[in-house]
């Protein structure tokens, strides 16, 4: 009897345990945590049980994915608006490798070379090849340098690069044909070394010969607009023949100033005159303006009374005057936004947003005195947030991106086609023959030219 009683108790326990387990399984299946098992009949016939319906993605999740993708595309467009200086003068150095990754990821549109980046021809050629290879998805990158001639030429004789006369000496030589040839040789060397953008010519008029950043450095061709237009055209044409783009600078004219915008705010309202716009006007109408660089100067003649910002941050000067009245539809590039004229008077975010609001397409950060390798990420964050709160600001980014892409499509061509002209040239009479002895057009600095004319030399056997 004890044995029978024990078996009864055991059977009862097993029964209730099985009931409990079965209830748990049914609950799990109902909740979708466990797929129902196939029955014996299903195994015999090979039929599958009905599929368990999965819950549809929540609308919030789909919207978040779409927002993230839209932001990613926007940041890639913003990346095409950022040109940076970098650290390093060899492919194995971390500063170079960082900017190479930034190009690959579409965080920057290109780079600016400073003296610290230059070692010798072989090294520079390797670096530029690596930069172009990294940016294949966003190609071609802008690889820029300041190689005006005279005191402003980053590539020196000791780098193995042939020197070029300053603008002032080039014009005083009074040989426009040889000047065109000299500039073509300059551009040919730049192209062979891997550069595709030279930040010149300077089209500022030499109004103030004591100007610390233009006149004293011989960067202006002349105070005569006709001379400036002639030699600037020679500079541009010589570069285009070798596939190198140029940038007219510094809009709307920096030649009359008494101060250097590298060192602080500059106001040219009392010294500037409308004739300083003439080189920009004429070269734009001739289709010779690839890019135009803005100046960090305040100019009441071109800005509204309430605007206390420099021209580089002025919507009136850039959107209404440069794009509207002068008809320029190409790429506007800022001068270095880390110069003291900007850095000492505006926050980083205000400068970035202000430049884009004004109509700037490419934001230049030379990373000279205070290099910051994180600038691309900072700019992208600032502009993305601004675009998120202001649809019109986002449209400015979209428009800038389209202008930059049009510029780069010209670089992708086998030869550099001219910029489409905005319309018929209604400017004043044709450019006079610079080499002529025309006293009416002769400037004070040219009075001794016939007695002491600089000699413009070209390589032996190279005919202009």
CSV table of C-alpha atoms in Angstrom, one decimal:
chain,number,residue,atom,x,y,z
A,1,UNK,CA,0.0,0.0,0.0
A,2,UNK,CA,2.7,2.6,0.8
A,3,UNK,CA,4.2,1.9,-2.7
A,4,UNK,CA,0.9,2.4,-4.4
A,5,UNK,CA,0.2,5.6,-2.4
A,6,UNK,CA,3.6,7.0,-3.4
A,7,UNK,CA,3.0,6.3,-7.1
A,8,UNK,CA,-0.3,8.1,-6.9
A,9,UNK,CA,1.3,11.2,-5.3
A,10,UNK,CA,4.1,11.2,-8.0
A,11,UNK,CA,1.7,10.9,-10.8
A,12,UNK,CA,-0.4,13.8,-9.5
A,13,UNK,CA,2.8,16.0,-9.3
A,14,UNK,CA,3.9,15.1,-12.8
A,15,UNK,CA,0.4,16.0,-14.1
A,16,UNK,CA,0.3,19.4,-12.5
A,17,UNK,CA,3.9,20.1,-13.7
A,18,UNK,CA,3.0,19.3,-17.3
A,19,UNK,CA,-0.1,21.5,-17.0
A,20,UNK,CA,2.0,24.4,-15.8
A,21,UNK,CA,4.6,24.0,-18.6
A,22,UNK,CA,1.9,23.8,-21.3
A,23,UNK,CA,0.3,27.0,-20.0
A,24,UNK,CA,3.7,28.8,-20.2
A,25,UNK,CA,4.3,27.6,-23.8
A,26,UNK,CA,0.9,28.8,-24.9
A,27,UNK,CA,1.5,32.2,-23.4
A,28,UNK,CA,4.8,32.5,-25.1
A,29,UNK,CA,3.4,31.6,-28.4
A,30,UNK,CA,0.5,34.0,-28.0
A,31,UNK,CA,3.0,36.8,-27.2
A,32,UNK,CA,5.1,36.0,-30.3
A,33,UNK,CA,8.2,35.1,-28.3
A,34,UNK,CA,8.3,31.5,-29.5
A,35,UNK,CA,7.2,30.2,-32.9
A,36,UNK,CA,4.6,27.4,-32.6
A,37,UNK,CA,6.0,23.9,-33.3
A,38,UNK,CA,4.9,21.8,-36.2
A,39,UNK,CA,2.4,19.1,-35.5
A,40,UNK,CA,3.0,15.5,-36.5
A,41,UNK,CA,0.5,15.8,-39.3
A,42,UNK,CA,2.3,18.9,-40.6
A,43,UNK,CA,5.7,17.0,-40.5
A,44,UNK,CA,4.2,14.2,-42.5
A,45,UNK,CA,2.6,16.4,-45.2
A,46,UNK,CA,5.5,18.9,-45.4
A,47,UNK,CA,3.1,21.9,-44.9
A,48,UNK,CA,4.4,24.9,-43.0
A,49,UNK,CA,2.5,26.6,-40.2
A,50,UNK,CA,1.1,30.1,-40.8
A,51,UNK,CA,3.9,32.8,-40.6
A,52,UNK,CA,3.8,34.8,-37.4
A,53,UNK,CA,3.0,38.4,-38.4
A,54,UNK,CA,5.8,40.8,-37.4
A,55,UNK,CA,4.8,44.3,-36.1
A,56,UNK,CA,5.2,47.0,-38.8
A,57,UNK,CA,7.9,49.6,-38.2
A,58,UNK,CA,6.7,52.5,-36.2
A,59,UNK,CA,6.2,55.8,-38.1
A,60,UNK,CA,8.5,57.5,-35.7
A,61,UNK,CA,11.3,55.1,-36.6
A,62,UNK,CA,10.8,55.6,-40.3
A,63,UNK,CA,10.8,59.4,-39.9
A,64,UNK,CA,14.0,59.2,-37.8
A,65,UNK,CA,15.8,57.2,-40.6
A,66,UNK,CA,14.7,59.7,-43.2
A,67,UNK,CA,15.8,62.6,-41.1
A,68,UNK,CA,19.2,61.0,-40.6
A,69,UNK,CA,19.7,60.4,-44.3
A,70,UNK,CA,18.7,64.0,-45.1
A,71,UNK,CA,21.2,65.3,-42.6
A,72,UNK,CA,23.9,63.1,-44.0
A,73,UNK,CA,23.4,64.5,-47.5
A,74,UNK,CA,23.2,68.0,-46.2
A,75,UNK,CA,26.6,67.6,-44.4
A,76,UNK,CA,28.1,66.3,-47.6
A,77,UNK,CA,27.0,69.5,-49.4
A,78,UNK,CA,28.4,71.6,-46.5
A,79,UNK,CA,31.7,69.7,-46.9
A,80,UNK,CA,32.0,71.0,-50.4
A,81,UNK,CA,31.9,74.5,-49.0
A,82,UNK,CA,34.9,74.1,-46.7
A,83,UNK,CA,38.5,74.7,-47.9
A,84,UNK,CA,41.2,74.2,-45.2
A,85,UNK,CA,44.9,74.6,-44.6
A,86,UNK,CA,46.5,71.6,-43.0
A,87,UNK,CA,49.6,70.4,-41.1
A,88,UNK,CA,52.4,68.2,-42.5
A,89,UNK,CA,54.7,68.2,-45.5
A,90,UNK,CA,54.9,64.5,-46.2
A,91,UNK,CA,52.4,61.7,-46.9
A,92,UNK,CA,53.4,59.9,-43.8
A,93,UNK,CA,52.5,62.7,-41.4
A,94,UNK,CA,49.4,62.7,-39.3
A,95,UNK,CA,48.2,66.1,-40.4
A,96,UNK,CA,48.3,65.2,-44.0
A,97,UNK,CA,46.6,61.8,-43.4
A,98,UNK,CA,43.8,63.6,-41.4
A,99,UNK,CA,43.0,66.0,-44.3
A,100,UNK,CA,43.2,63.0,-46.7
A,101,UNK,CA,40.5,61.2,-44.6
A,102,UNK,CA,38.4,64.4,-44.5
A,103,UNK,CA,38.5,64.6,-48.3
A,104,UNK,CA,37.6,60.9,-48.6
A,105,UNK,CA,34.6,61.4,-46.2
A,106,UNK,CA,33.4,64.5,-48.1
A,107,UNK,CA,34.1,66.8,-45.1
A,108,UNK,CA,36.1,69.3,-47.1
A,109,UNK,CA,36.1,70.5,-50.7
A,110,UNK,CA,39.9,70.9,-50.9
A,111,UNK,CA,43.0,72.2,-49.2
A,112,UNK,CA,45.2,75.3,-49.2
A,113,UNK,CA,49.0,74.9,-49.1
A,114,UNK,CA,51.1,77.2,-46.9
A,115,UNK,CA,54.8,77.4,-46.7
A,116,UNK,CA,54.9,74.8,-43.9
A,117,UNK,CA,53.5,72.2,-46.3
A,118,UNK,CA,56.2,72.6,-48.9
A,119,UNK,CA,59.4,70.5,-49.0
A,120,UNK,CA,60.3,69.7,-52.6
A,121,UNK,CA,58.7,68.8,-55.9
A,122,UNK,CA,58.7,65.0,-55.4
A,123,UNK,CA,57.0,65.2,-52.0
A,124,UNK,CA,54.4,67.8,-53.1
A,125,UNK,CA,53.5,65.7,-56.2
A,126,UNK,CA,53.0,62.6,-54.1
A,127,UNK,CA,50.9,64.5,-51.6
A,128,UNK,CA,48.7,66.0,-54.3
A,129,UNK,CA,48.3,62.7,-56.0
A,130,UNK,CA,47.2,61.2,-52.7
A,131,UNK,CA,44.7,64.0,-52.1
A,132,UNK,CA,43.2,63.6,-55.5
A,133,UNK,CA,42.9,59.8,-55.1
A,134,UNK,CA,41.2,60.2,-51.7
A,135,UNK,CA,38.5,62.4,-53.0
A,136,UNK,CA,37.3,60.2,-55.9
A,137,UNK,CA,33.7,60.2,-54.6
A,138,UNK,CA,33.7,64.0,-54.4
A,139,UNK,CA,36.3,64.7,-57.1
A,140,UNK,CA,38.1,66.7,-58.1
A,141,UNK,CA,39.3,68.4,-54.9
A,142,UNK,CA,40.4,72.0,-55.0
A,143,UNK,CA,44.2,72.1,-54.4
A,144,UNK,CA,45.0,75.7,-53.9
A,145,UNK,CA,48.0,77.9,-53.3
A,146,UNK,CA,48.9,81.6,-53.3
A,147,UNK,CA,51.4,81.9,-56.1
A,148,UNK,CA,50.9,85.5,-57.3
A,149,UNK,CA,54.6,86.4,-57.9
A,150,UNK,CA,57.0,88.6,-56.1
A,151,UNK,CA,56.7,88.5,-52.4
A,152,UNK,CA,53.6,86.4,-52.4
A,153,UNK,CA,54.6,83.1,-53.8
A,154,UNK,CA,54.6,80.1,-51.5
A,155,UNK,CA,56.7,77.9,-53.8
A,156,UNK,CA,60.2,79.3,-53.9
A,157,UNK,CA,63.3,78.8,-55.9
A,158,UNK,CA,64.7,76.5,-53.1
A,159,UNK,CA,61.7,74.2,-53.5
A,160,UNK,CA,62.7,73.9,-57.2
A,161,UNK,CA,60.0,76.2,-58.5
A,162,UNK,CA,60.8,79.0,-61.0
A,163,UNK,CA,60.1,82.5,-59.6
A,164,UNK,CA,57.7,85.0,-61.1
A,165,UNK,CA,57.8,88.8,-61.1
A,166,UNK,CA,55.5,90.7,-58.8
A,167,UNK,CA,52.4,92.2,-60.3
A,168,UNK,CA,53.9,95.7,-60.1
A,169,UNK,CA,57.1,94.7,-61.9
A,170,UNK,CA,55.2,92.7,-64.4
A,171,UNK,CA,53.1,95.7,-65.5
A,172,UNK,CA,56.2,98.0,-65.5
A,173,UNK,CA,57.9,95.7,-68.0
A,174,UNK,CA,55.2,96.8,-70.4
A,175,UNK,CA,55.1,93.6,-72.4
A,176,UNK,CA,51.7,92.1,-72.2
A,177,UNK,CA,52.5,89.3,-74.6
A,178,UNK,CA,55.4,88.0,-72.6
A,179,UNK,CA,53.4,88.4,-69.4
A,180,UNK,CA,50.8,86.0,-70.8
A,181,UNK,CA,53.6,83.6,-71.6
A,182,UNK,CA,55.2,84.0,-68.2
A,183,UNK,CA,51.9,83.3,-66.5
A,184,UNK,CA,51.3,80.3,-68.7
A,185,UNK,CA,54.7,78.9,-67.6
A,186,UNK,CA,53.7,79.5,-64.0
A,187,UNK,CA,50.4,77.7,-64.4
A,188,UNK,CA,52.1,74.8,-66.3
A,189,UNK,CA,54.4,74.2,-63.4
A,190,UNK,CA,51.6,74.5,-60.9
A,191,UNK,CA,49.6,71.9,-62.9
A,192,UNK,CA,52.6,69.6,-63.1
A,193,UNK,CA,53.0,69.8,-59.4
A,194,UNK,CA,49.4,68.9,-58.8
A,195,UNK,CA,47.7,72.2,-58.1
A,196,UNK,CA,44.5,73.3,-59.8
A,197,UNK,CA,43.6,76.6,-58.2
A,198,UNK,CA,45.9,79.7,-57.8
A,199,UNK,CA,44.5,82.3,-55.5
A,200,UNK,CA,45.2,85.3,-57.8
A,201,UNK,CA,45.3,87.6,-59.6
A,202,UNK,CA,45.1,90.6,-57.3
A,203,UNK,CA,42.9,93.1,-59.1
A,204,UNK,CA,43.0,95.7,-56.4
A,205,UNK,CA,44.0,99.1,-57.6
A,206,UNK,CA,47.3,100.6,-56.2
A,207,UNK,CA,45.4,103.6,-54.8
A,208,UNK,CA,47.6,103.9,-51.7
A,209,UNK,CA,51.2,102.9,-52.4
A,210,UNK,CA,51.8,102.9,-48.6
A,211,UNK,CA,49.1,100.3,-48.1
A,212,UNK,CA,50.8,97.6,-45.9
A,213,UNK,CA,49.3,94.6,-47.5
A,214,UNK,CA,48.9,95.6,-51.2
A,215,UNK,CA,50.9,98.6,-52.3
A,216,UNK,CA,54.1,98.1,-50.2
A,217,UNK,CA,54.3,94.4,-51.3
A,218,UNK,CA,54.0,95.2,-55.0
A,219,UNK,CA,50.9,93.0,-55.4
A,220,UNK,CA,48.9,95.5,-57.5
A,221,UNK,CA,49.6,96.0,-61.2
A,222,UNK,CA,48.7,99.7,-61.2
A,223,UNK,CA,46.3,102.4,-60.0
A,224,UNK,CA,45.0,102.5,-63.6
A,225,UNK,CA,42.1,100.1,-64.0
A,226,UNK,CA,42.9,99.4,-67.6
A,227,UNK,CA,46.4,98.2,-66.8
A,228,UNK,CA,45.0,96.0,-64.0
A,229,UNK,CA,42.4,94.5,-66.3
A,230,UNK,CA,45.0,93.8,-69.1
A,231,UNK,CA,47.5,92.0,-66.9
A,232,UNK,CA,44.9,90.2,-64.8
A,233,UNK,CA,43.4,88.9,-68.1
A,234,UNK,CA,46.9,87.7,-69.1
A,235,UNK,CA,47.3,86.0,-65.7
A,236,UNK,CA,43.9,84.2,-66.1
A,237,UNK,CA,44.3,83.2,-69.7
A,238,UNK,CA,47.8,81.8,-69.1
A,239,UNK,CA,46.4,79.7,-66.2
A,240,UNK,CA,43.4,78.5,-68.2
A,241,UNK,CA,45.5,77.2,-71.0
A,242,UNK,CA,47.1,74.8,-68.4
A,243,UNK,CA,43.9,73.8,-66.7
A,244,UNK,CA,44.4,75.9,-63.5
A,245,UNK,CA,41.6,78.1,-62.1
A,246,UNK,CA,42.1,81.5,-60.6
A,247,UNK,CA,40.4,83.8,-58.1
A,248,UNK,CA,40.0,87.6,-58.5
A,249,UNK,CA,40.8,89.3,-55.2
A,250,UNK,CA,40.0,91.2,-53.0
A,251,UNK,CA,36.3,92.3,-53.7
A,252,UNK,CA,35.4,95.2,-53.6
A,253,UNK,CA,39.0,96.5,-53.5
A,254,UNK,CA,41.6,96.6,-50.7
A,255,UNK,CA,44.1,98.8,-52.5
A,256,UNK,CA,43.1,102.1,-50.8
A,257,UNK,CA,43.2,100.9,-47.2
A,258,UNK,CA,45.7,102.1,-44.6
A,259,UNK,CA,45.5,98.9,-42.5
A,260,UNK,CA,46.0,95.2,-43.0
A,261,UNK,CA,42.8,93.1,-42.5
A,262,UNK,CA,45.1,90.2,-41.3
A,263,UNK,CA,45.6,92.3,-38.2
A,264,UNK,CA,42.2,93.8,-37.5
A,265,UNK,CA,39.1,95.5,-38.8
A,266,UNK,CA,39.7,97.7,-41.9
A,267,UNK,CA,37.3,100.5,-43.0
A,268,UNK,CA,37.8,101.8,-46.5
A,269,UNK,CA,34.7,103.9,-46.7
A,270,UNK,CA,36.6,107.2,-46.9
A,271,UNK,CA,39.4,106.1,-49.2
A,272,UNK,CA,37.5,103.7,-51.6
A,273,UNK,CA,36.2,104.9,-55.0
A,274,UNK,CA,33.8,103.2,-57.5
A,275,UNK,CA,36.6,102.8,-60.1
A,276,UNK,CA,37.9,100.0,-57.8
A,277,UNK,CA,35.0,97.9,-59.0
A,278,UNK,CA,36.0,98.3,-62.7
A,279,UNK,CA,38.4,95.3,-62.9
A,280,UNK,CA,35.8,93.0,-61.3
A,281,UNK,CA,33.0,94.4,-63.5
A,282,UNK,CA,35.0,94.0,-66.7
A,283,UNK,CA,36.6,90.6,-66.0
A,284,UNK,CA,33.1,89.2,-65.0
A,285,UNK,CA,31.6,90.5,-68.2
A,286,UNK,CA,34.4,89.0,-70.2
A,287,UNK,CA,33.7,85.6,-68.6
A,288,UNK,CA,37.1,85.5,-67.0
A,289,UNK,CA,36.0,85.2,-63.3
A,290,UNK,CA,36.4,81.6,-62.1
A,291,UNK,CA,36.1,82.5,-58.4
A,292,UNK,CA,36.0,85.8,-56.6
A,293,UNK,CA,37.5,86.3,-53.1
A,294,UNK,CA,36.0,88.7,-50.7
A,295,UNK,CA,37.8,91.2,-48.5
A,296,UNK,CA,37.4,91.7,-44.8
A,297,UNK,CA,36.9,95.5,-45.2
A,298,UNK,CA,33.9,97.6,-44.3
A,299,UNK,CA,32.7,99.8,-47.1
A,300,UNK,CA,29.7,102.1,-46.5
A,301,UNK,CA,29.4,102.8,-50.2
A,302,UNK,CA,28.3,99.2,-50.9
A,303,UNK,CA,26.6,98.4,-47.6
A,304,UNK,CA,23.4,99.5,-45.9
A,305,UNK,CA,23.8,102.0,-43.0
A,306,UNK,CA,22.8,99.4,-40.4
A,307,UNK,CA,25.5,97.0,-41.6
A,308,UNK,CA,28.6,97.2,-39.5
A,309,UNK,CA,30.1,94.0,-40.7
A,310,UNK,CA,32.8,93.7,-43.3
A,311,UNK,CA,31.9,93.1,-47.0
A,312,UNK,CA,32.7,89.4,-46.5
A,313,UNK,CA,29.7,89.1,-44.2
A,314,UNK,CA,27.5,91.6,-46.0
A,315,UNK,CA,24.4,90.3,-47.9
A,316,UNK,CA,24.1,93.7,-49.5
A,317,UNK,CA,27.6,93.8,-50.9
A,318,UNK,CA,27.7,90.2,-52.1
A,319,UNK,CA,24.2,89.3,-53.0
A,320,UNK,CA,22.9,92.7,-54.3
A,321,UNK,CA,26.1,94.3,-55.7
A,322,UNK,CA,28.4,91.4,-56.7
A,323,UNK,CA,25.7,89.0,-57.9
A,324,UNK,CA,23.0,91.5,-58.7
A,325,UNK,CA,24.6,94.6,-60.2
A,326,UNK,CA,27.8,93.0,-61.5
A,327,UNK,CA,26.1,89.8,-62.6
A,328,UNK,CA,28.5,87.3,-61.1
A,329,UNK,CA,27.0,83.9,-60.8
A,330,UNK,CA,30.1,81.9,-60.1
A,331,UNK,CA,31.7,80.8,-56.8
A,332,UNK,CA,32.4,83.4,-54.1
A,333,UNK,CA,35.2,82.4,-51.7
A,334,UNK,CA,36.0,84.2,-48.5
A,335,UNK,CA,39.4,85.4,-47.5
A,336,UNK,CA,40.7,83.5,-44.5
A,337,UNK,CA,38.0,83.5,-41.8
A,338,UNK,CA,40.6,83.2,-39.1
A,339,UNK,CA,42.2,86.6,-39.9
A,340,UNK,CA,42.0,89.1,-37.0
A,341,UNK,CA,39.5,91.3,-38.8
A,342,UNK,CA,37.1,88.4,-38.2
A,343,UNK,CA,38.4,86.5,-35.2
A,344,UNK,CA,38.6,89.6,-32.9
A,345,UNK,CA,35.2,90.8,-33.7
A,346,UNK,CA,32.9,87.8,-34.3
A,347,UNK,CA,32.4,84.4,-32.7
A,348,UNK,CA,33.3,81.4,-34.9
A,349,UNK,CA,29.6,80.5,-35.4
A,350,UNK,CA,28.6,84.1,-36.2
A,351,UNK,CA,31.3,84.4,-38.8
A,352,UNK,CA,30.4,81.0,-40.5
A,353,UNK,CA,26.7,81.7,-40.5
A,354,UNK,CA,27.2,85.3,-41.5
A,355,UNK,CA,29.4,84.4,-44.5
A,356,UNK,CA,26.9,81.9,-45.9
A,357,UNK,CA,24.0,84.2,-45.3
A,358,UNK,CA,25.8,86.9,-47.2
A,359,UNK,CA,26.2,84.7,-50.2
A,360,UNK,CA,29.6,83.1,-49.8
A,361,UNK,CA,30.0,79.6,-51.4
A,362,UNK,CA,33.4,78.5,-50.1
A,363,UNK,CA,34.6,79.2,-46.5
A,364,UNK,CA,38.4,79.4,-46.3
A,365,UNK,CA,40.2,78.5,-43.1
A,366,UNK,CA,44.0,78.8,-43.6
A,367,UNK,CA,44.7,77.2,-40.2
A,368,UNK,CA,47.8,79.4,-40.1
A,369,UNK,CA,48.5,80.8,-36.6
A,370,UNK,CA,46.0,78.7,-34.7
A,371,UNK,CA,45.5,75.4,-36.6
A,372,UNK,CA,42.4,73.5,-35.7
A,373,UNK,CA,42.0,70.2,-37.5
A,374,UNK,CA,38.4,69.9,-36.2
A,375,UNK,CA,37.2,72.9,-38.1
A,376,UNK,CA,35.2,70.8,-40.8
A,377,UNK,CA,33.2,69.1,-38.1
A,378,UNK,CA,32.5,72.4,-36.3
A,379,UNK,CA,31.4,74.1,-39.4
A,380,UNK,CA,29.2,71.2,-40.4
A,381,UNK,CA,27.5,71.2,-37.0
A,382,UNK,CA,26.9,75.0,-37.1
A,383,UNK,CA,25.5,75.1,-40.6
A,384,UNK,CA,23.3,72.0,-40.1
A,385,UNK,CA,21.7,73.5,-37.1
A,386,UNK,CA,21.1,76.8,-38.8
A,387,UNK,CA,19.6,75.0,-41.8
A,388,UNK,CA,17.3,73.0,-39.5
A,389,UNK,CA,15.7,76.2,-38.2
A,390,UNK,CA,15.7,78.3,-41.3
A,391,UNK,CA,14.5,76.9,-44.7
A,392,UNK,CA,15.9,79.9,-46.5
A,393,UNK,CA,19.3,79.3,-45.1
A,394,UNK,CA,19.2,75.7,-46.2
A,395,UNK,CA,18.4,77.0,-49.7
A,396,UNK,CA,21.6,79.1,-49.6
A,397,UNK,CA,23.6,76.0,-48.8
A,398,UNK,CA,21.9,74.1,-51.7
A,399,UNK,CA,22.6,77.0,-54.1
A,400,UNK,CA,26.3,77.2,-53.0
A,401,UNK,CA,26.7,73.5,-53.5
A,402,UNK,CA,25.3,73.7,-57.1
A,403,UNK,CA,27.7,76.5,-57.9
A,404,UNK,CA,30.7,74.6,-56.6
A,405,UNK,CA,29.7,71.5,-58.5
A,406,UNK,CA,29.5,73.5,-61.7
A,407,UNK,CA,33.0,74.8,-61.0
A,408,UNK,CA,34.3,71.3,-60.5
A,409,UNK,CA,32.7,70.0,-63.6
A,410,UNK,CA,34.8,72.5,-65.5
A,411,UNK,CA,37.9,71.1,-63.8
A,412,UNK,CA,36.8,67.6,-64.8
A,413,UNK,CA,36.8,68.6,-68.5
A,414,UNK,CA,39.9,67.7,-70.5
A,415,UNK,CA,40.6,71.4,-71.0
A,416,UNK,CA,39.3,74.4,-68.9
A,417,UNK,CA,36.3,75.9,-70.8
A,418,UNK,CA,35.6,79.6,-70.2
A,419,UNK,CA,33.1,80.8,-67.7
A,420,UNK,CA,29.8,81.6,-69.5
A,421,UNK,CA,29.5,85.4,-69.9
A,422,UNK,CA,26.6,86.9,-68.0
A,423,UNK,CA,25.6,89.0,-71.0
A,424,UNK,CA,27.1,91.5,-73.6
A,425,UNK,CA,30.0,93.6,-72.3
A,426,UNK,CA,28.6,97.1,-72.0
A,427,UNK,CA,31.8,98.3,-70.3
A,428,UNK,CA,33.9,101.2,-71.5
A,429,UNK,CA,36.2,101.1,-74.5
A,430,UNK,CA,38.6,98.3,-75.2
A,431,UNK,CA,41.8,97.8,-73.3
A,432,UNK,CA,44.5,100.1,-74.7
A,433,UNK,CA,47.9,98.7,-75.8
A,434,UNK,CA,49.8,98.6,-72.6
A,435,UNK,CA,53.1,98.8,-74.3
A,436,UNK,CA,52.3,102.1,-76.1
A,437,UNK,CA,53.8,105.3,-75.0
A,438,UNK,CA,50.5,106.8,-73.9
A,439,UNK,CA,51.0,109.7,-71.5
A,440,UNK,CA,47.3,110.0,-70.9
A,441,UNK,CA,47.2,106.6,-69.2
A,442,UNK,CA,50.6,106.8,-67.6
A,443,UNK,CA,50.6,106.8,-63.8
A,444,UNK,CA,53.1,108.5,-61.5
A,445,UNK,CA,54.9,105.3,-60.7
A,446,UNK,CA,55.5,104.8,-64.4
A,447,UNK,CA,57.3,108.1,-65.1
A,448,UNK,CA,60.8,106.5,-65.0
A,449,UNK,CA,59.8,103.3,-67.0
A,450,UNK,CA,61.4,104.4,-70.2
A,451,UNK,CA,64.7,104.9,-68.4
A,452,UNK,CA,64.6,101.9,-66.0
A,453,UNK,CA,62.4,99.2,-67.5
A,454,UNK,CA,62.4,95.8,-65.7
A,455,UNK,CA,63.4,93.0,-67.9
A,456,UNK,CA,61.0,90.1,-68.2
A,457,UNK,CA,63.0,87.0,-68.9
A,458,UNK,CA,61.7,83.7,-70.2
A,459,UNK,CA,63.4,80.3,-70.5
A,460,UNK,CA,65.8,80.1,-73.4
A,461,UNK,CA,64.1,79.0,-76.6
A,462,UNK,CA,60.6,79.7,-75.3
A,463,UNK,CA,58.9,82.1,-77.7
A,464,UNK,CA,56.0,84.1,-76.3
